XYZ file of C-alpha atoms in Angstrom:
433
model
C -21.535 -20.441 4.270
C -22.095 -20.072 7.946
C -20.977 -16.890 9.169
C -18.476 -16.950 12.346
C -20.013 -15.697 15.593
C -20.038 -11.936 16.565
C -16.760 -10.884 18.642
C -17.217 -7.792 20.682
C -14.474 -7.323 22.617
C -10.657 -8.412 22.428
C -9.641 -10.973 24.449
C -7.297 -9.639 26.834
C -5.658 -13.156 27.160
C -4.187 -12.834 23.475
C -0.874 -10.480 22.978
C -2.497 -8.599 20.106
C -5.798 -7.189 19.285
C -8.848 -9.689 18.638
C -9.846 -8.662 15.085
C -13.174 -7.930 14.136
C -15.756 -10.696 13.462
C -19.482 -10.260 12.933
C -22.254 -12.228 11.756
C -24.283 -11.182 8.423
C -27.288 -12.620 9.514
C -27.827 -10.421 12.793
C -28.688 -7.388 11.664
C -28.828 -6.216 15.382
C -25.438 -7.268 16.281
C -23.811 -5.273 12.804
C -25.835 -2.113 13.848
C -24.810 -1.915 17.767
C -21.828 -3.781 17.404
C -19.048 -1.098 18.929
C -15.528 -2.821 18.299
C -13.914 -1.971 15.076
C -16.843 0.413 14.527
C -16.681 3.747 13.338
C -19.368 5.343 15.759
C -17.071 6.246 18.617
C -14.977 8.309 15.959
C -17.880 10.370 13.965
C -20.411 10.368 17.353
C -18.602 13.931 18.335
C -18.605 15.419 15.162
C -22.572 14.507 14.758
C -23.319 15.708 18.043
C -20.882 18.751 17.313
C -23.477 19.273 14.357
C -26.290 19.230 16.788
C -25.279 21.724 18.802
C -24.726 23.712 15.719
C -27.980 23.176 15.143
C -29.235 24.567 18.019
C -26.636 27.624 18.331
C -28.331 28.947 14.911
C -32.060 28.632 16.639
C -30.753 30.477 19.788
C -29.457 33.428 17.813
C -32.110 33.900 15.508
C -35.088 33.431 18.170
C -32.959 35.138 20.817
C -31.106 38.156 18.704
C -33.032 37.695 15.238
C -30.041 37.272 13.312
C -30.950 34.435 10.439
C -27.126 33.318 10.042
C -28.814 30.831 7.077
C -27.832 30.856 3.780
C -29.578 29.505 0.052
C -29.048 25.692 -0.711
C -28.031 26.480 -4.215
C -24.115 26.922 -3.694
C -24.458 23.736 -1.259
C -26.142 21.444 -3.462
C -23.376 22.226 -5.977
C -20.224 21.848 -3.677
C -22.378 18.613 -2.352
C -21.279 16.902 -5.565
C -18.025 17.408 -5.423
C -17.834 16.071 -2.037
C -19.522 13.157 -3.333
C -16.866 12.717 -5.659
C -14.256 13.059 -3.623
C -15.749 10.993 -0.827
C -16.213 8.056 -3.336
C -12.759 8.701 -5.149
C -10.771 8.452 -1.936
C -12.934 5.663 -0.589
C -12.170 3.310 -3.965
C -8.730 4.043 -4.039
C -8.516 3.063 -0.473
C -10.577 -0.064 -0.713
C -8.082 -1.043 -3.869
C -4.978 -0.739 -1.669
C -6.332 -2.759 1.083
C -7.142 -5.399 -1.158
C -4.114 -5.295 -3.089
C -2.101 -5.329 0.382
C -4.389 -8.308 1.032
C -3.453 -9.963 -1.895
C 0.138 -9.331 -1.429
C 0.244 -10.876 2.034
C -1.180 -14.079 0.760
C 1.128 -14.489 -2.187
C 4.093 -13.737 0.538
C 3.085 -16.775 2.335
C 2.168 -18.570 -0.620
C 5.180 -18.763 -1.343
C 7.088 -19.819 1.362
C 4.936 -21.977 1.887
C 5.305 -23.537 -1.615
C 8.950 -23.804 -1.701
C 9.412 -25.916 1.213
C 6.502 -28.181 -0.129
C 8.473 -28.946 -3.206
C 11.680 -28.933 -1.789
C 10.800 -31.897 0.670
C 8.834 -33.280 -2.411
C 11.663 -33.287 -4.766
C 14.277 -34.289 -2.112
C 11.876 -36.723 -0.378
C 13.477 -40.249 -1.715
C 17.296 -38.753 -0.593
C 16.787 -39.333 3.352
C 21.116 -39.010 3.771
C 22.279 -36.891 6.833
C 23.307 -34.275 4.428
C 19.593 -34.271 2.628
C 18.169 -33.560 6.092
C 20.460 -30.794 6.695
C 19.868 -29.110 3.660
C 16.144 -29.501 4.128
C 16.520 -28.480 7.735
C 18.551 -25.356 7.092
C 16.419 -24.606 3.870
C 12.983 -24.473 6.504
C 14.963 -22.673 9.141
C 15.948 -19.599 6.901
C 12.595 -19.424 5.310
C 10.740 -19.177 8.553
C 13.492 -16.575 9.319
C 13.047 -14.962 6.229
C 8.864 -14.900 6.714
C 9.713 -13.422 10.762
C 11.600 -10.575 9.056
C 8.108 -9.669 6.811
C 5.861 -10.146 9.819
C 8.063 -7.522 11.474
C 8.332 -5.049 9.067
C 4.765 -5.171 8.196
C 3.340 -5.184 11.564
C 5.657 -2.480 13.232
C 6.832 -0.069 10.315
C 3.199 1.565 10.155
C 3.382 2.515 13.720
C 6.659 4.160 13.245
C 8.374 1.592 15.811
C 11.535 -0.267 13.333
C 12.899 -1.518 16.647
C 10.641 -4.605 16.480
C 11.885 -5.954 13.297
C 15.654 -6.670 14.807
C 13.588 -8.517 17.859
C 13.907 -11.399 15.516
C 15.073 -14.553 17.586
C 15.850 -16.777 15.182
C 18.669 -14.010 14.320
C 21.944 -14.005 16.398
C 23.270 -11.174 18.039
C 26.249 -11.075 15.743
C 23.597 -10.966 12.483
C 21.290 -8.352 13.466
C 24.293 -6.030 14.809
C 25.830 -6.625 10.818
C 22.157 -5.830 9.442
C 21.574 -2.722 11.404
C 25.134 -1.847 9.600
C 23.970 -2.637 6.250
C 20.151 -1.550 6.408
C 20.576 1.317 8.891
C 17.075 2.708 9.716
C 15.779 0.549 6.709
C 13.695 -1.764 7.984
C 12.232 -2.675 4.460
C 15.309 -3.843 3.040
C 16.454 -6.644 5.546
C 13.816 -9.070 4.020
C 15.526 -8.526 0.381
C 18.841 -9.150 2.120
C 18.043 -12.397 3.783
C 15.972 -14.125 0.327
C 20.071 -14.193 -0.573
C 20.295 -16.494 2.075
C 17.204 -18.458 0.807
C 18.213 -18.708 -2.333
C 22.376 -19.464 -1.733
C 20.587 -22.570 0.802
C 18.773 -23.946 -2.061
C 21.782 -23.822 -4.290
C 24.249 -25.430 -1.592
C 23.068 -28.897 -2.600
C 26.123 -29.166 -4.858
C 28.573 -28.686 -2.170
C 28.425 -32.663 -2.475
C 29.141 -32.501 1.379
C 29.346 -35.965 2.881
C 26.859 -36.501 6.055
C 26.828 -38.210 9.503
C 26.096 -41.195 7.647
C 28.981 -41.307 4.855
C 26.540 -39.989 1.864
C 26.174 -37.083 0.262
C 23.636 -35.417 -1.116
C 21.867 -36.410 -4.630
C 22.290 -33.131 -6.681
C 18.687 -31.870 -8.037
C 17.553 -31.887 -11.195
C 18.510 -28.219 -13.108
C 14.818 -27.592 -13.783
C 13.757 -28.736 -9.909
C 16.390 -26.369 -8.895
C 14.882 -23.135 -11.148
C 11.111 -24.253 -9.752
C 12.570 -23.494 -6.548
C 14.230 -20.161 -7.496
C 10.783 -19.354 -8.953
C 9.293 -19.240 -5.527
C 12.229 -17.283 -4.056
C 11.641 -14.449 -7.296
C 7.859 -14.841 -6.640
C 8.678 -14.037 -2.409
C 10.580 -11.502 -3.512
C 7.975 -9.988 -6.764
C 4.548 -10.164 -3.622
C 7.327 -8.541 -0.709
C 7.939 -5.529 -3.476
C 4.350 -4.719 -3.586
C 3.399 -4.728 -0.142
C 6.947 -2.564 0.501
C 5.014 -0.285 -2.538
C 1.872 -0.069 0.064
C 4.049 1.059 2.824
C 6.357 3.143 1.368
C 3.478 5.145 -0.511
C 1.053 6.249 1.114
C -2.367 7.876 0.415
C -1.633 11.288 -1.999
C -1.458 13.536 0.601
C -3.569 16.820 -1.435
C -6.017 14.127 -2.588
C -6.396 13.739 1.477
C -6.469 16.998 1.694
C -8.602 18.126 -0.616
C -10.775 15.866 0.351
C -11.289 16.334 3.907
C -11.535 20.132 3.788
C -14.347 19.931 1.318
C -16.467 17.365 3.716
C -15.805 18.933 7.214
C -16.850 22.782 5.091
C -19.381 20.978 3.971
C -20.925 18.918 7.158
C -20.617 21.976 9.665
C -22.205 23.880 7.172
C -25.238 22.246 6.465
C -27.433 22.980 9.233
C -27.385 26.525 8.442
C -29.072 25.646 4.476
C -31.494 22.745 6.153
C -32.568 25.706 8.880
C -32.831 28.446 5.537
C -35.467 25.481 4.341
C -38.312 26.293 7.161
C -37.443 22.656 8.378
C -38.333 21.670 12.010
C -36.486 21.557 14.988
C -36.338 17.854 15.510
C -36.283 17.012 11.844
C -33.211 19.515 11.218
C -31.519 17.270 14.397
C -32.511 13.961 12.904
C -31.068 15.203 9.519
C -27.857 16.701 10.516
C -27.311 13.787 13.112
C -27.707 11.163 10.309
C -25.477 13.036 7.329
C -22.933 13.814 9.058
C -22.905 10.402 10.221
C -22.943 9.533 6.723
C -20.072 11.785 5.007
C -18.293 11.892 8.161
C -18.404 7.979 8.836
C -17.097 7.243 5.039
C -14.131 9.397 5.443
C -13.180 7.279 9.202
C -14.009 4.431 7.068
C -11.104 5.460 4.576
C -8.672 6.361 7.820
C -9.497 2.862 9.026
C -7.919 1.130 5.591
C -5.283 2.936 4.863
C -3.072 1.352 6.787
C -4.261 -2.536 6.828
C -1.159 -3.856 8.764
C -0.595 -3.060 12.580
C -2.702 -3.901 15.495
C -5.866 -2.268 15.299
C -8.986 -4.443 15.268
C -9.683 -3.681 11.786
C -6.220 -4.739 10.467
C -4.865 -7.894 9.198
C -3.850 -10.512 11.453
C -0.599 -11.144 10.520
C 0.463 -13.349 13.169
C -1.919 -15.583 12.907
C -1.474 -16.098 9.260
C 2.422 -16.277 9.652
C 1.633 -18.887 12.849
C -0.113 -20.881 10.490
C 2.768 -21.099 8.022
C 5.270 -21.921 10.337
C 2.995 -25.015 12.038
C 2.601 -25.581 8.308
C 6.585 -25.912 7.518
C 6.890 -28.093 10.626
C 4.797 -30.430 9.777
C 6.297 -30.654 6.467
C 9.845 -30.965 8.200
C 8.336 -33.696 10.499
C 6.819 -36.143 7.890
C 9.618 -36.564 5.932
C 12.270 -36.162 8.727
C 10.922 -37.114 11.694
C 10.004 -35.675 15.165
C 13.502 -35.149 16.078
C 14.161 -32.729 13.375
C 11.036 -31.110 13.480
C 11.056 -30.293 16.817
C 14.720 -29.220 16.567
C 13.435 -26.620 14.025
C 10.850 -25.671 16.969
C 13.294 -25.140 19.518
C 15.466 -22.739 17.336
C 12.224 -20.743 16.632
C 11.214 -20.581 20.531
C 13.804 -18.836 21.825
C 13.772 -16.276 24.834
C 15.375 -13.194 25.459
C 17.423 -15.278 27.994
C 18.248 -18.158 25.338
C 19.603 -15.748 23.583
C 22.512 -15.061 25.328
C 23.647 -18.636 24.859
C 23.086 -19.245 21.732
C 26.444 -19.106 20.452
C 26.939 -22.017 22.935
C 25.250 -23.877 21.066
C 26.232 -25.703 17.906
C 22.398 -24.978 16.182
C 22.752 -21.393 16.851
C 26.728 -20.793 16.250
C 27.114 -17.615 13.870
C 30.489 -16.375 13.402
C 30.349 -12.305 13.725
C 31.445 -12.068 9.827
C 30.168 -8.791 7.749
C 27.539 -9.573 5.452
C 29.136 -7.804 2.571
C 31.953 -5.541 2.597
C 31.889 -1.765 3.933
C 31.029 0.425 0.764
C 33.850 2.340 -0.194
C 32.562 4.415 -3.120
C 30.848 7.444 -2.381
C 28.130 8.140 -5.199
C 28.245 11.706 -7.242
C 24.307 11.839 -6.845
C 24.716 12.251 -3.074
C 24.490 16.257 -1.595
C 25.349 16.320 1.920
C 26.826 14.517 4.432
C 23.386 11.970 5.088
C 24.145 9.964 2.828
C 24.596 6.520 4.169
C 21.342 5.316 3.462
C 21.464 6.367 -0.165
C 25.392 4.779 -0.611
C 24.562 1.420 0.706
C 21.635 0.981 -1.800
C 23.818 2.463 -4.541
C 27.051 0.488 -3.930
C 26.031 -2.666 -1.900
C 26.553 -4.458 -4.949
C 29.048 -2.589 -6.726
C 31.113 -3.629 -2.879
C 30.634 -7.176 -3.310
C 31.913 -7.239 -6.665
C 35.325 -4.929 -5.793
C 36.464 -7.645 -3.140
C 34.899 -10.787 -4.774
C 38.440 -12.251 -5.490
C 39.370 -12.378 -1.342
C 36.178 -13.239 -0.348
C 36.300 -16.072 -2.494
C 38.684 -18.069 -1.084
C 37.546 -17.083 2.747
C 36.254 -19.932 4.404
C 34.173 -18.417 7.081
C 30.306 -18.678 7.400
C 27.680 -16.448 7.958
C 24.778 -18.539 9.511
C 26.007 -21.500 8.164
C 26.553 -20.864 4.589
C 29.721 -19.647 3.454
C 31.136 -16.148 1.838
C 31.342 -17.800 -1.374
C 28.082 -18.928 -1.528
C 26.833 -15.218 -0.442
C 28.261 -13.434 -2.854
C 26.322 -13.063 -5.788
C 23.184 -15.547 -6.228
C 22.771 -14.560 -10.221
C 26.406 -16.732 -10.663
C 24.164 -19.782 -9.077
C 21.276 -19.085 -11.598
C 23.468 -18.793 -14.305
C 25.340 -22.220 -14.190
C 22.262 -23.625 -13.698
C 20.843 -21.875 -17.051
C 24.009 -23.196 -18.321
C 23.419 -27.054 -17.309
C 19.952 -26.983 -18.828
């Protein structure tokens, strides 16, 4: 396959970093090729080893100290630093591919269910078939924003980037800072309720613009489309695993005390060996480029999301999704609705303020779910709000299911009821098949 052309630089046109391209074939451009490369990283530390090199000459030919030691002890600690250069560097290279892997089956799968939702629902073109389709895209994409978010900004520490979500209202990221808190992760596993109660509000039998309702789907339609919701949810809970756990920190440890004893060291065992002045630089130069460069190698792919040239490009991918859903919107429904899905997605800062103006963006300022009123025995302290709202979020919804159920307001355009608990939805479908 022909490889893409070399890409030195970021463009400073873009609003995040170029990431790294090269061609195979150019064996010049991979060797001196200085973006995304680990050279400007390990350069010190080789040339640190250099003048280590030449401290030990100066004191023996100027004091006659000989500060070299015997090889034997080195060549035995150099195989556990083998070991442990190779251990950390698999382990690393499995986690970015797994990460990898996760990310596509994330938009896989939103991608997916809107495909077979318009294809199952594509002979139903009623008002109230377009509306469900429309509101079914619009909280996906929303739901997709909220992963982009959390992936890109939670490995630089900065969770204030994942409530900069436009296509939320004021009103709905206030109520999810109340119910996640500092927990960035979780606000992507709160809104696949959403998903999944928008899919299931097809038997609302509401009655359109046009005087038709919508045709109910079929029970095992309705499950395929669950299936991609569980399957969101299933790739999001491994990529949440990624973040959340990070690199065994002794294993890092260990691991990077035994190379940098090692690499500082081993000028002082080549100079016990009678070996020559510029062959004792070439060496050192080149191994500690070596050891040194596989360990910045391992730094580099730990943490695969963000916006360093070497990460993935989430935007981009997401981007491509998105087009992809509006296209999907637009063949079946037509340019107006398409693009009316555009304009909720391309929002400013400004827009913002008047969205509740507007009938597409109107979100009463309803709680999500009810304030938690049980404080759990395993809690010690007084911090203990992040640990009660994952405890009793649900055990909440359940206590006040009786008033909430005959509430009438709307979160987002979908109602208490239908936000209460999803499984009751899966159920009576189990029970119609």
């Amino acid at each position: 396959a022909p490889s893409t052309p070399a890409k030195t630089s970021p463009s400073s046109e873009q609003e995040h970093a170029q990431r790294v391209t090269y061609d195979t074939n150019d064996h010049f451009s991979v060797l001196t090729q200085q973006y995304g490369s680990v050279w400007p990283k390990v350069l010190p530390h080789c040339i640190l080893n250099i003048i280590n090199v030449c401290v030990i000459i100066l004191v023996n030919d100027k004091y006659g100290i000989d500060i070299g030691f015997s090889d034997k002890g080195h060549t035995f600690m150099s195989t556990i630093v083998s070991f442990l250069i190779v251990t950390r560097s698999n382990v690393t290279h499995a986690r970015f591919l797994e990460a990898r892997a996760g990310l596509s089956a994330v938009m896989r799968s939103c991608r997916e269910l809107i495909q077979y939702a318009i294809t199952f629902t594509r002979y139903d073109t009623s008002d109230a078939a377009k509306k469900w389709r429309y509101d079914l895209c619009k909280k996906t994409i929303t739901l997709l924003r909220s992963v982009v978010s959390v992936v890109q900004f939670e490995s630089a520490l900065d969770g204030d980037d994942v409530w900069k979500n436009p296509s939320l209202s004021d009103a709905e990221t206030a109520q999810l800072k109340e119910i996640a808190k500092n927990d960035h992760i979780r606000i992507p596993m709160i809104l696949t309720m959403f998903v999944r109660t928008s899919i299931s509000s097809h038997e609302k039998n509401e009655i359109g613009a046009d005087g038709k309702a919508m045709e109910n789907l079929h029970v095992n339609r309705e499950l395929k489309l669950y299936g991609f919701v569980s399957s969101f949810v299933e790739s999001y809970h491994v990529l949440s695993r990624l973040i959340d756990t990070p690199f065994p920190f002794p294993l890092a440890q260990m691991n990077r005390t035994f190379v940098f004893i090692w690499v500082y060291t081993l000028p002082w065992v080549l100079y016990e060996d009678g070996i020559r002045f510029p062959y004792l630089c070439f060496t050192a130069f080149f191994i500690s480029f070596a050891f040194m460069g596989l360990e910045y190698v391992s730094i580099e792919l730990d943490d695969p999301f963000g916006e360093d040239p070497n990460d993935f490009d989430v935007l981009r991918l997401a981007d491509v999704v998105f087009h992809d859903i509006h296209c999907y919107l637009k063949d079946i429904d037509g340019k107006e609705q398409a693009d009316k899905l555009k304009k909720y997605f391309e929002v400013t800062d400004e827009d913002r303020k008047d969205k509740d103006k507007d009938e597409d963006f109107a979100h009463e300022k309803t709680p999500l779910v009810p304030e938690c009123k049980r404080r759990p025995s395993f809690a010690f302290g007084d911090d203990v709000s992040s640990v009660r709202h994952r405890r009793c979020m649900s055990l909440a919804i359940n206590d006040d299911i009786n008033n909430h159920l005959e509430s009438s307001r709307s979160i987002g355009g979908s109602s208490i009821r239908e936000l209460t608990l999803v499984e009751q939805d899966e159920e009576s479908v189990v029970e119609r098949l």
